[in-house]
Coordinates of C-alpha atoms and ligand atoms in Angstrom, one line a residue:
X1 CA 167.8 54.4 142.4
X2 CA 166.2 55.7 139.3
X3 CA 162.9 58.1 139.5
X4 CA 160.3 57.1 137.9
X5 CA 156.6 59.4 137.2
X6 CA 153.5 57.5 137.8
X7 CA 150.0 59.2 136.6
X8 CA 146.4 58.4 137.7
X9 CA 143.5 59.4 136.0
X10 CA 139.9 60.8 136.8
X11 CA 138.5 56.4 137.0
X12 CA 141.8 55.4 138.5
X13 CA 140.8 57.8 141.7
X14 CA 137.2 57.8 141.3
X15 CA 136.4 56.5 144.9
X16 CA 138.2 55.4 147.8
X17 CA 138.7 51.9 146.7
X18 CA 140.5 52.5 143.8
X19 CA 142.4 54.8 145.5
X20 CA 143.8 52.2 148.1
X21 CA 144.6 50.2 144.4
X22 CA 146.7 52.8 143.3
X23 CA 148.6 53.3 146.8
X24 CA 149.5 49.5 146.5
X25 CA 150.5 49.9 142.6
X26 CA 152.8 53.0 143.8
X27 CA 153.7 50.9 146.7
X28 CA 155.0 48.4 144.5
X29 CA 157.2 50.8 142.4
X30 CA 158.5 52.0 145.7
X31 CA 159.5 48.5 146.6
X32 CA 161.0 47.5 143.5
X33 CA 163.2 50.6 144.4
X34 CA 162.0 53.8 142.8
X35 CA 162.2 57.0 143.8
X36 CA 158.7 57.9 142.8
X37 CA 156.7 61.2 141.7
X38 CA 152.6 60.8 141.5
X39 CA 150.6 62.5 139.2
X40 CA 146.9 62.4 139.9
X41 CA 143.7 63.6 138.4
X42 CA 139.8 65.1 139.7
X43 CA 137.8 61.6 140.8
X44 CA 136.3 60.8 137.4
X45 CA 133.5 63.3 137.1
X46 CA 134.3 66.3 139.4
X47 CA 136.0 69.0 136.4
X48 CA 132.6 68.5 134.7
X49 CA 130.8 69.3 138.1
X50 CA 133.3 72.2 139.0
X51 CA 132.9 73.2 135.3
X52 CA 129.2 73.8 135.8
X53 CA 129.5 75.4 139.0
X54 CA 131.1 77.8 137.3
X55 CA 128.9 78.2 134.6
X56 CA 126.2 78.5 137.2
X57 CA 127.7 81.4 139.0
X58 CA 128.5 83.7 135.8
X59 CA 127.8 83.9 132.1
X60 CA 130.1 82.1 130.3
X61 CA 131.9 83.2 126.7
X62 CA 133.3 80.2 124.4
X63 CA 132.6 78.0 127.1
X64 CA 134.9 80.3 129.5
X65 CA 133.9 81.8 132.2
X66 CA 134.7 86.0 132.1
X67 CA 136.8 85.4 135.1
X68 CA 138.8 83.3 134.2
X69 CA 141.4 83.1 136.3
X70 CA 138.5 82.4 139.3
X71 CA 137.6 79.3 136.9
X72 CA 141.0 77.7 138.0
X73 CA 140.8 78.7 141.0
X74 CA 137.6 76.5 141.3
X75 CA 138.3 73.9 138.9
X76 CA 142.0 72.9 140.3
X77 CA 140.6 72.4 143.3
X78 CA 139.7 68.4 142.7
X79 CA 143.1 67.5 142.0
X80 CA 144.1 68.7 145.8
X81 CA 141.4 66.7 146.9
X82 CA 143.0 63.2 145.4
X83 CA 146.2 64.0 145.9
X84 CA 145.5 64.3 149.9
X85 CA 143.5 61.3 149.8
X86 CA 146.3 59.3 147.9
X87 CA 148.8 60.8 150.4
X88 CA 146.7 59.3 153.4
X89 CA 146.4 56.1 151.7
X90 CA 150.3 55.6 151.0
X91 CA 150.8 56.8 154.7
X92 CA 148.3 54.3 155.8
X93 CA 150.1 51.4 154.1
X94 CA 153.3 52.3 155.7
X95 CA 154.6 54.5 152.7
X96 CA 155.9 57.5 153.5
X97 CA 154.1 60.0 151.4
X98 CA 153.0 64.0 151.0
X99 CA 150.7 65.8 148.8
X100 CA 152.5 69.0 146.3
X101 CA 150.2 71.5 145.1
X102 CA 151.3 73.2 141.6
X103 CA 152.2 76.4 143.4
X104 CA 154.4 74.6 145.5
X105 CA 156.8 72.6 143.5
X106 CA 156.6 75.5 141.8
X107 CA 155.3 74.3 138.6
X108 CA 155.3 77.5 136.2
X109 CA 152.3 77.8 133.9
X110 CA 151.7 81.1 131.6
X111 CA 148.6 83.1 132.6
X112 CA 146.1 81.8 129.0
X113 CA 143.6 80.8 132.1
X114 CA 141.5 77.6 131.3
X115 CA 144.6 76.4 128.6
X116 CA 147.5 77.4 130.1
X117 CA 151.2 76.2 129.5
X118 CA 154.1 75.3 131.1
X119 CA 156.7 77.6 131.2
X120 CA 159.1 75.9 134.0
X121 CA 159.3 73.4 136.5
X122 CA 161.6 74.3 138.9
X123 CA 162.3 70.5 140.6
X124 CA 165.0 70.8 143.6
X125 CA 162.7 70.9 146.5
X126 CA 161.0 67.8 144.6
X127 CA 163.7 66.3 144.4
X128 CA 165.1 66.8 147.8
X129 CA 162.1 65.1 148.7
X130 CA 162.4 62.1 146.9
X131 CA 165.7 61.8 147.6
X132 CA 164.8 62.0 151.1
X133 CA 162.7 58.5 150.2
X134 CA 159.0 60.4 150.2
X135 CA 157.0 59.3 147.7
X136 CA 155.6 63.0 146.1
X137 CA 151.9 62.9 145.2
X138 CA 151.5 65.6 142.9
X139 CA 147.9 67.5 141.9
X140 CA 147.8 67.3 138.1
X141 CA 146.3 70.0 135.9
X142 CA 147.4 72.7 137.7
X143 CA 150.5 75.4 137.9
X144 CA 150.9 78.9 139.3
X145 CA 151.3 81.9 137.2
X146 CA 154.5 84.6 137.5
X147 CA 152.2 86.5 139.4
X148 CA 150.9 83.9 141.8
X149 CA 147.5 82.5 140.6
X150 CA 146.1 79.5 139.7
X151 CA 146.3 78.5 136.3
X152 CA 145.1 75.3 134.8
X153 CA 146.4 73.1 131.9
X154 CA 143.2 72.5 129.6
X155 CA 140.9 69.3 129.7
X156 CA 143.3 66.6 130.5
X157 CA 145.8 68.7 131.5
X158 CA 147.0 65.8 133.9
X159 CA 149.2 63.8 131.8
X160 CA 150.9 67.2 130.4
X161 CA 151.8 67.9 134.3
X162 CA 153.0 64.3 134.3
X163 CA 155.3 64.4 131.4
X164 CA 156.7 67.9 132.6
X165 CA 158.0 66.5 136.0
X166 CA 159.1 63.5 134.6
X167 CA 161.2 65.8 132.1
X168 CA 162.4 68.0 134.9
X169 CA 163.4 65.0 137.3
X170 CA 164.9 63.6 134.5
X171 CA 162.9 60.6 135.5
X172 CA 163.7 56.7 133.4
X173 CA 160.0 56.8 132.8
X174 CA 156.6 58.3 132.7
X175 CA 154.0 55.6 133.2
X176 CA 150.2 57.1 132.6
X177 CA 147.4 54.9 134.5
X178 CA 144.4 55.0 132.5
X179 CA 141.1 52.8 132.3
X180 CA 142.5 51.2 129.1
X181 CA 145.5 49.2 129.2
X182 CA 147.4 51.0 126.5
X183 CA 146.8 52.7 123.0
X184 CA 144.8 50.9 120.9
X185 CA 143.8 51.1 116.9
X186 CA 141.1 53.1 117.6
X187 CA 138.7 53.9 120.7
X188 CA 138.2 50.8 122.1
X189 CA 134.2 52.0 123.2
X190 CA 133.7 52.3 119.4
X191 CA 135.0 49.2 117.7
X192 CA 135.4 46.3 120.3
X193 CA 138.1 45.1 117.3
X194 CA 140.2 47.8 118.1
X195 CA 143.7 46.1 119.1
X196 CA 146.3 47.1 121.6
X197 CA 149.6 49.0 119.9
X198 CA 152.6 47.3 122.0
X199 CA 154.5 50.2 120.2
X200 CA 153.5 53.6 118.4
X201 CA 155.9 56.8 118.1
X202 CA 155.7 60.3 119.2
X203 CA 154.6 61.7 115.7
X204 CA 151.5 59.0 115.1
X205 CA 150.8 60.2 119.4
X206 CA 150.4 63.2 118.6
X207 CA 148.3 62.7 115.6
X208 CA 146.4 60.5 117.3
X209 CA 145.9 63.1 120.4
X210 CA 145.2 66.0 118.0
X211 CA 143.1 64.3 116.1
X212 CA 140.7 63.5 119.1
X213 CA 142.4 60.4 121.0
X214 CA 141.7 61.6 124.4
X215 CA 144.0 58.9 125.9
X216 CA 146.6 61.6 125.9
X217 CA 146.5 65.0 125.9
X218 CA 148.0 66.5 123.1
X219 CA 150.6 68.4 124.6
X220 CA 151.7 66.0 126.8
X221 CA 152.9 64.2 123.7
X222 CA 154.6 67.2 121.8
X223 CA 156.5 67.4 125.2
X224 CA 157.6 64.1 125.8
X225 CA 158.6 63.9 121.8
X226 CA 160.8 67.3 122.6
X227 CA 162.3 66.1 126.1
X228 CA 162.4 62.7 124.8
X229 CA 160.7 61.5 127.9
X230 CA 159.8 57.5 127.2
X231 CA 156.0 57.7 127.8
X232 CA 153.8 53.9 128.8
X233 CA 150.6 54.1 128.9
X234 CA 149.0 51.0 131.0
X235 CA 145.6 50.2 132.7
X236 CA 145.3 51.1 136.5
X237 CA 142.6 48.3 136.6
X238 CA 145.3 45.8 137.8
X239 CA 146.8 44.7 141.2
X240 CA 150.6 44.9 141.1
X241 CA 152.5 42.2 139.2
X242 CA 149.1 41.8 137.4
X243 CA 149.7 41.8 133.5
X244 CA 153.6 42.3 133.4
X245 CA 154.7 43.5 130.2
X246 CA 150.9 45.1 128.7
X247 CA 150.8 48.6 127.6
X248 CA 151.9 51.2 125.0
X249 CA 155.4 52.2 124.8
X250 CA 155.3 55.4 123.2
X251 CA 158.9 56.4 121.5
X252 CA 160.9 57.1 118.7
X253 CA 159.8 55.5 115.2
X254 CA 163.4 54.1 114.6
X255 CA 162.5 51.6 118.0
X256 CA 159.7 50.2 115.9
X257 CA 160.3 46.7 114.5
X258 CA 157.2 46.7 112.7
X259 CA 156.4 49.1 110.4
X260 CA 152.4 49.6 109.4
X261 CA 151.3 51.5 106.9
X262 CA 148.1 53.1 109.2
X263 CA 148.3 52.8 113.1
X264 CA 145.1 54.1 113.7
X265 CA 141.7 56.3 113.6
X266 CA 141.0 58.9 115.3
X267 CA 137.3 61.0 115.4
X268 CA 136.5 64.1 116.9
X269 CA 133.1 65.3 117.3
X270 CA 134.4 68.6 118.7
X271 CA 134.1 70.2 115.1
X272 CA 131.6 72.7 113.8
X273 CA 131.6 74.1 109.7
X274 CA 131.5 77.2 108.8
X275 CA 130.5 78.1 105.5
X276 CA 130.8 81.8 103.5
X277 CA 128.9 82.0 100.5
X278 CA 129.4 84.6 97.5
X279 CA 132.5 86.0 98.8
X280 CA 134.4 88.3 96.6
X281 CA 137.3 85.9 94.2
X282 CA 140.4 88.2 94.5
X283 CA 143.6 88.7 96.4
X284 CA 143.6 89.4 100.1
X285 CA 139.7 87.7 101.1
X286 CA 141.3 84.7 102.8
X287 CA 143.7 86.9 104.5
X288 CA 140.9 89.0 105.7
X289 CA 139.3 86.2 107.6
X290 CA 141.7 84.0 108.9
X291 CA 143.3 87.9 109.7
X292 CA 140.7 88.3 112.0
X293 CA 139.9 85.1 113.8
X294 CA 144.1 84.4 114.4
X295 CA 143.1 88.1 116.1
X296 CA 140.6 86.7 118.2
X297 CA 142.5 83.8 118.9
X298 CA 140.2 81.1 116.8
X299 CA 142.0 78.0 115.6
X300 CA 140.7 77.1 111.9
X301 CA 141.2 73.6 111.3
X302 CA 140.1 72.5 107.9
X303 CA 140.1 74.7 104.6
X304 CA 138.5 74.2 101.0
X305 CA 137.5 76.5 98.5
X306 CA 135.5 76.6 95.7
X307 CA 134.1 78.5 93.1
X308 CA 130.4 79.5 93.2
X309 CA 128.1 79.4 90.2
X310 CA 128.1 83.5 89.9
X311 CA 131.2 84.5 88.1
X312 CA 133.9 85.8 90.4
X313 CA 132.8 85.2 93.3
X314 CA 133.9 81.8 95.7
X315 CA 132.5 79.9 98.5
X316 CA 134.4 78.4 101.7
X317 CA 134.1 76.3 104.1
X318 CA 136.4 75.5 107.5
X319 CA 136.3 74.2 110.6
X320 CA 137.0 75.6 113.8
X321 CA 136.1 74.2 117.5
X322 CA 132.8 73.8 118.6
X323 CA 133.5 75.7 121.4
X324 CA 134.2 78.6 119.1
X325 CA 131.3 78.1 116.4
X326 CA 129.6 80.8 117.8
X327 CA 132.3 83.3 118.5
X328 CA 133.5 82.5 114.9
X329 CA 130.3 83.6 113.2
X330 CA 130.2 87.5 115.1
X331 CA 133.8 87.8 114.1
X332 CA 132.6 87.3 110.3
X333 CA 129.4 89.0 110.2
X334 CA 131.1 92.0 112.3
X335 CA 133.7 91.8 109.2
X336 CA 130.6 91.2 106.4
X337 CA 130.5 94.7 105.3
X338 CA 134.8 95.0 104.7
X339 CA 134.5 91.2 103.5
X340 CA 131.6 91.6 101.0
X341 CA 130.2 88.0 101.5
X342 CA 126.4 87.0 101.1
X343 CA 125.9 84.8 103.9
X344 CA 127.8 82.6 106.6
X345 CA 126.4 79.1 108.0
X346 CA 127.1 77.3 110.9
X347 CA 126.7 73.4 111.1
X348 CA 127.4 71.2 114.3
X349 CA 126.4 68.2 113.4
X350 CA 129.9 67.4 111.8
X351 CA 132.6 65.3 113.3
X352 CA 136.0 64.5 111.8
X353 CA 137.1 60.9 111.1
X354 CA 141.0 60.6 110.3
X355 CA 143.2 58.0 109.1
X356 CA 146.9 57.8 110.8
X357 CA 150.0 56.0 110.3
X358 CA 153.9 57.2 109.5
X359 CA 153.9 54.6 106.5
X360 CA 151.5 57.3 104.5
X361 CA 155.2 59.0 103.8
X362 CA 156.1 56.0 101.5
X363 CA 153.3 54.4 100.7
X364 CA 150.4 55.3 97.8
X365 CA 146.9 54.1 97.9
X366 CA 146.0 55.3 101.5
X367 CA 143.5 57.9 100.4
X368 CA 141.9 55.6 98.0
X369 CA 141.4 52.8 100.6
X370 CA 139.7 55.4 102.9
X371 CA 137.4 57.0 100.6
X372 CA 136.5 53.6 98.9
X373 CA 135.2 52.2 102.7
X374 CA 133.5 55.6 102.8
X375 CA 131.7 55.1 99.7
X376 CA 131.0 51.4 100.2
X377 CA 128.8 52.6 103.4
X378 CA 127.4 55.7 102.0
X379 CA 129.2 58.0 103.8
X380 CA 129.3 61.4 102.0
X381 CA 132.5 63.7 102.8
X382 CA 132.4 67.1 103.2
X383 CA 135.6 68.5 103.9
X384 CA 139.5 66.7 102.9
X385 CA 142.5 67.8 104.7
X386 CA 145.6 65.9 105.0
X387 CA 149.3 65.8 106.4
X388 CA 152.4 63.7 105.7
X389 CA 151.5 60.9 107.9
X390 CA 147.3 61.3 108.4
X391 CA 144.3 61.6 106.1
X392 CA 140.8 63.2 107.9
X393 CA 138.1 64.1 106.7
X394 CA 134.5 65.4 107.7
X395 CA 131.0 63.8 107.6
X396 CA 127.9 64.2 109.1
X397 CA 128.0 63.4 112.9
X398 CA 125.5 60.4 112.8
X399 CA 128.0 58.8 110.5
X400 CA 130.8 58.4 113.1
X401 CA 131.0 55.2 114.6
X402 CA 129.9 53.9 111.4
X403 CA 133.3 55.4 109.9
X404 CA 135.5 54.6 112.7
X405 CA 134.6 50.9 112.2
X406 CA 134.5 51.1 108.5
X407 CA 137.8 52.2 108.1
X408 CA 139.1 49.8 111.2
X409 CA 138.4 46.9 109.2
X410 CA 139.6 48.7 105.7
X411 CA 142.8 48.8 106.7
X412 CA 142.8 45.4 108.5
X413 CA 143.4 47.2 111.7
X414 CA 141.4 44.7 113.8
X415 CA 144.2 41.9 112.3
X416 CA 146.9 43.0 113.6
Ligands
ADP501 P1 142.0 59.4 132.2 O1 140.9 59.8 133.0 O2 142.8 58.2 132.7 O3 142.9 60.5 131.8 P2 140.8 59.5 129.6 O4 139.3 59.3 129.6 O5 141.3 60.9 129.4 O6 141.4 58.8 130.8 O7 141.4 58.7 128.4 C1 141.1 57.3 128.3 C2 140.1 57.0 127.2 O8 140.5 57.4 126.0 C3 139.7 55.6 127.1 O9 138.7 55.2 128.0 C4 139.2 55.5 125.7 O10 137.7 55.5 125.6 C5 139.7 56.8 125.0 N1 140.4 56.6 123.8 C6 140.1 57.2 122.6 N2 140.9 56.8 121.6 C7 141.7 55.8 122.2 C8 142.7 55.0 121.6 N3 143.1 55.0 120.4 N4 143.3 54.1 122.5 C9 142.9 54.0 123.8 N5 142.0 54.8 124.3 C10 141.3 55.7 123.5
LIG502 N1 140.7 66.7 135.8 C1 141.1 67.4 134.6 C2 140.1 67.1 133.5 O1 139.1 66.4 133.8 C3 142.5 67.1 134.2 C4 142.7 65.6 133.8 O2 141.9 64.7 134.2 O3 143.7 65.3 133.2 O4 140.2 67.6 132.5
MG503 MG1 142.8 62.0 130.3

């Protein structure tokens, strides 16, 4: 009997109905003979509200509260709520079932509070259990440090907790229950054209997730590329038997048949530009601020440069997380004096629009095709950056949707 990992997301537990819906899907699975592992999620809803609680009971710093590590403690606690809940269900349709917290599997997470990772899932007494013929409902998001705390995964830290177990129980699959059924061109709430991707590898994933994709976290896709876990991603909206066949396979790119030049686009409106003006043009500037915020632990996304009107000096722009904006801008004025910069600006109302698709590697033209659709609707571009196998690109926020569906239909994405 093979094992197979089965995840539920926040609107696939959001109230005891659907809850009964996924005890007969799992019910199902156990039926057709698998040994199965159950990841579950917060009912749709409940991080945000433990998020604020949070918020509520201390001042916060990036979006953080100062004690961290008490922020887990409170914002794990809606996965141990559906994972009882799914536990009774099974039970009460004759499934033998038990709830695992993190800390009990043990499921080893490092001790970066609010965005931790796993270190180590140790799996025997899991797999005892399954073996034994229980069905393990297992509270996603959550792991327990080295020195016994809570620690959770980041914002959809779910599907990384389902793609660890299913790695460390070497299970044949890891099937993620969403409120989609599968990974489609674009975000299907955006651009009712988008079409469903029977297929797409781990690289255009994890582009995808990176890039703002929510449908996966994006570490849950750099693992299951590394453990070569096959990942499907399929709606939970379904009775079982419903749709066979329907969902996303994500694998290798030599299982692809079909090969497209551009899978997909991807937006993130979690962006926010920072600009430098008059900054000194020699050696060693750049190093000084990108020094300082790797110091503080600030991710910088996108980079340009340019030269200002006044000889020698430069202006820059970059991107870093919203979450960060503000954090970003103290670093650099703390560092204005050693810098020698006129003035720093911060803009939110950015987002980031990218183009994505492993054909980009062989194929020329991409780039052109994107900023012609751009153009064509008036869309002015701020910032460039590209990769090997995706193009993005920044714009005003209000231009979004109108971007994501302009460059759908450039690339004849609602056609496939
Ligand atoms: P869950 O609660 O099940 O983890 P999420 O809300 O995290 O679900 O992710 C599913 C959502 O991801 C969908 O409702 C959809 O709006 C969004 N999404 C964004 N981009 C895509 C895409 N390319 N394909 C499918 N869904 C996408
Ligand atoms: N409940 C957590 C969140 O909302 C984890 C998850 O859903 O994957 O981010
Ligand atoms: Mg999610």
């Amino acid at each position: 009997m093979s094992r197979l990992v089965m995840k539920f997301g926040g609107t696939s537990v959001a109230d005891l109905d659907r809850i009964r819906r996924v005890g007969r899907l799992v019910a199902a699975e156990v039926a057709a003979g698998h040994k199965v592992a159950v990841v579950v999620s917060a009912m749709a809803g409940k991080t945000n509200e433990l998020v604020a609680w949070t918020d509520g009971a201390g001042p916060a710093i990036n979006g953080l509260p100062i004690s961290d590590d008490e922020y887990d403690v409170v914002v794990a606690s809606g996965e141990q709520v559906t994972a009882g809940l799914l536990a009774i269900a099974l039970r009460n349709v004759g499934v033998n079932a038990r709830s695992w917290m993190g800390w009990q599997i043990p499921i080893i997470a490092d001790d970066a509070h609010g965005r931790a990772r796993i270190d180590d899932v140790l799996p025997d007494k899991l797999i005892a259990a399954l073996d034994s013929g229980q069905v393990a409902v297992i509270a996603g998001f959550q792991g327990v440090t080295r020195d016994d705390r809570i620690a959770t995964l980041g914002r959809g830290g779910s599907d990384t907790s389902a793609v660890a177990i299913a790695a460390a129980i070497k299970a044949v699959r890891c099937d993620i229950y969403t409120d989609v059924d599968g990974v489609y061109t674009t975000d299907p709430r955006i651009e009712s054209r988008a079409r469903r991707l029977p297929k797409i590898s781990y690289e255009e994933m994890l582009e995808m997730a990176s890039l703002g994709a929510k449908v996966l976290q994006t570490r849950s896709v750099e693992l299951a590329m590394s453990q070569n876990v096959p990942v499907r991603v399929l709606s939970s909206f379904v009775e079982p038997g419903e749709a066979p066949g329907q969902g996303t396979i994500v694998c290798d790119e030599e299982e692809i048949m079909e090969k497209r030049i551009v899978s997909g686009v991807a937006y993130s409106r979690d962006e926010a530009k920072i600009s430098l003006f008059g900054l000194p043009d020699h050696p060693g500037v750049s190093s000084e601020i990108f020094g300082a915020l790797a110091d503080a632990n600030v991710n910088v996304d996108m980079i340009v440069q340019s030269h200002a009107r006044t000889a020698d000096t430069a202006n820059m722009e970059f991107t870093v997380g919203k979450r960060d904006a503000a954090r970003t801008v103290e670093i650099i004025r703390a560092a204005q004096r050693r810098i020698g910069f006129d003035d720093v600006q911060v803009n939110e109302d950015v987002s980031k629009v990218s183009v994505i698709g492993v054909g980009m590697r062989s194929h020329t033209g991409v780039a052109k095709t994107m900023f012609g659709a751009l153009a064509e609707k008036g869309v002015n571009i701020q910032v460039i950056s590209t990769s090997e196998i995706k193009i993005s690109v920044l714009i005003d926020a209000a231009y979004t949707e109108l971007a994501v569906r302009a460059l759908h239909a450039a690339y004849g994405l609602d056609k496939l």
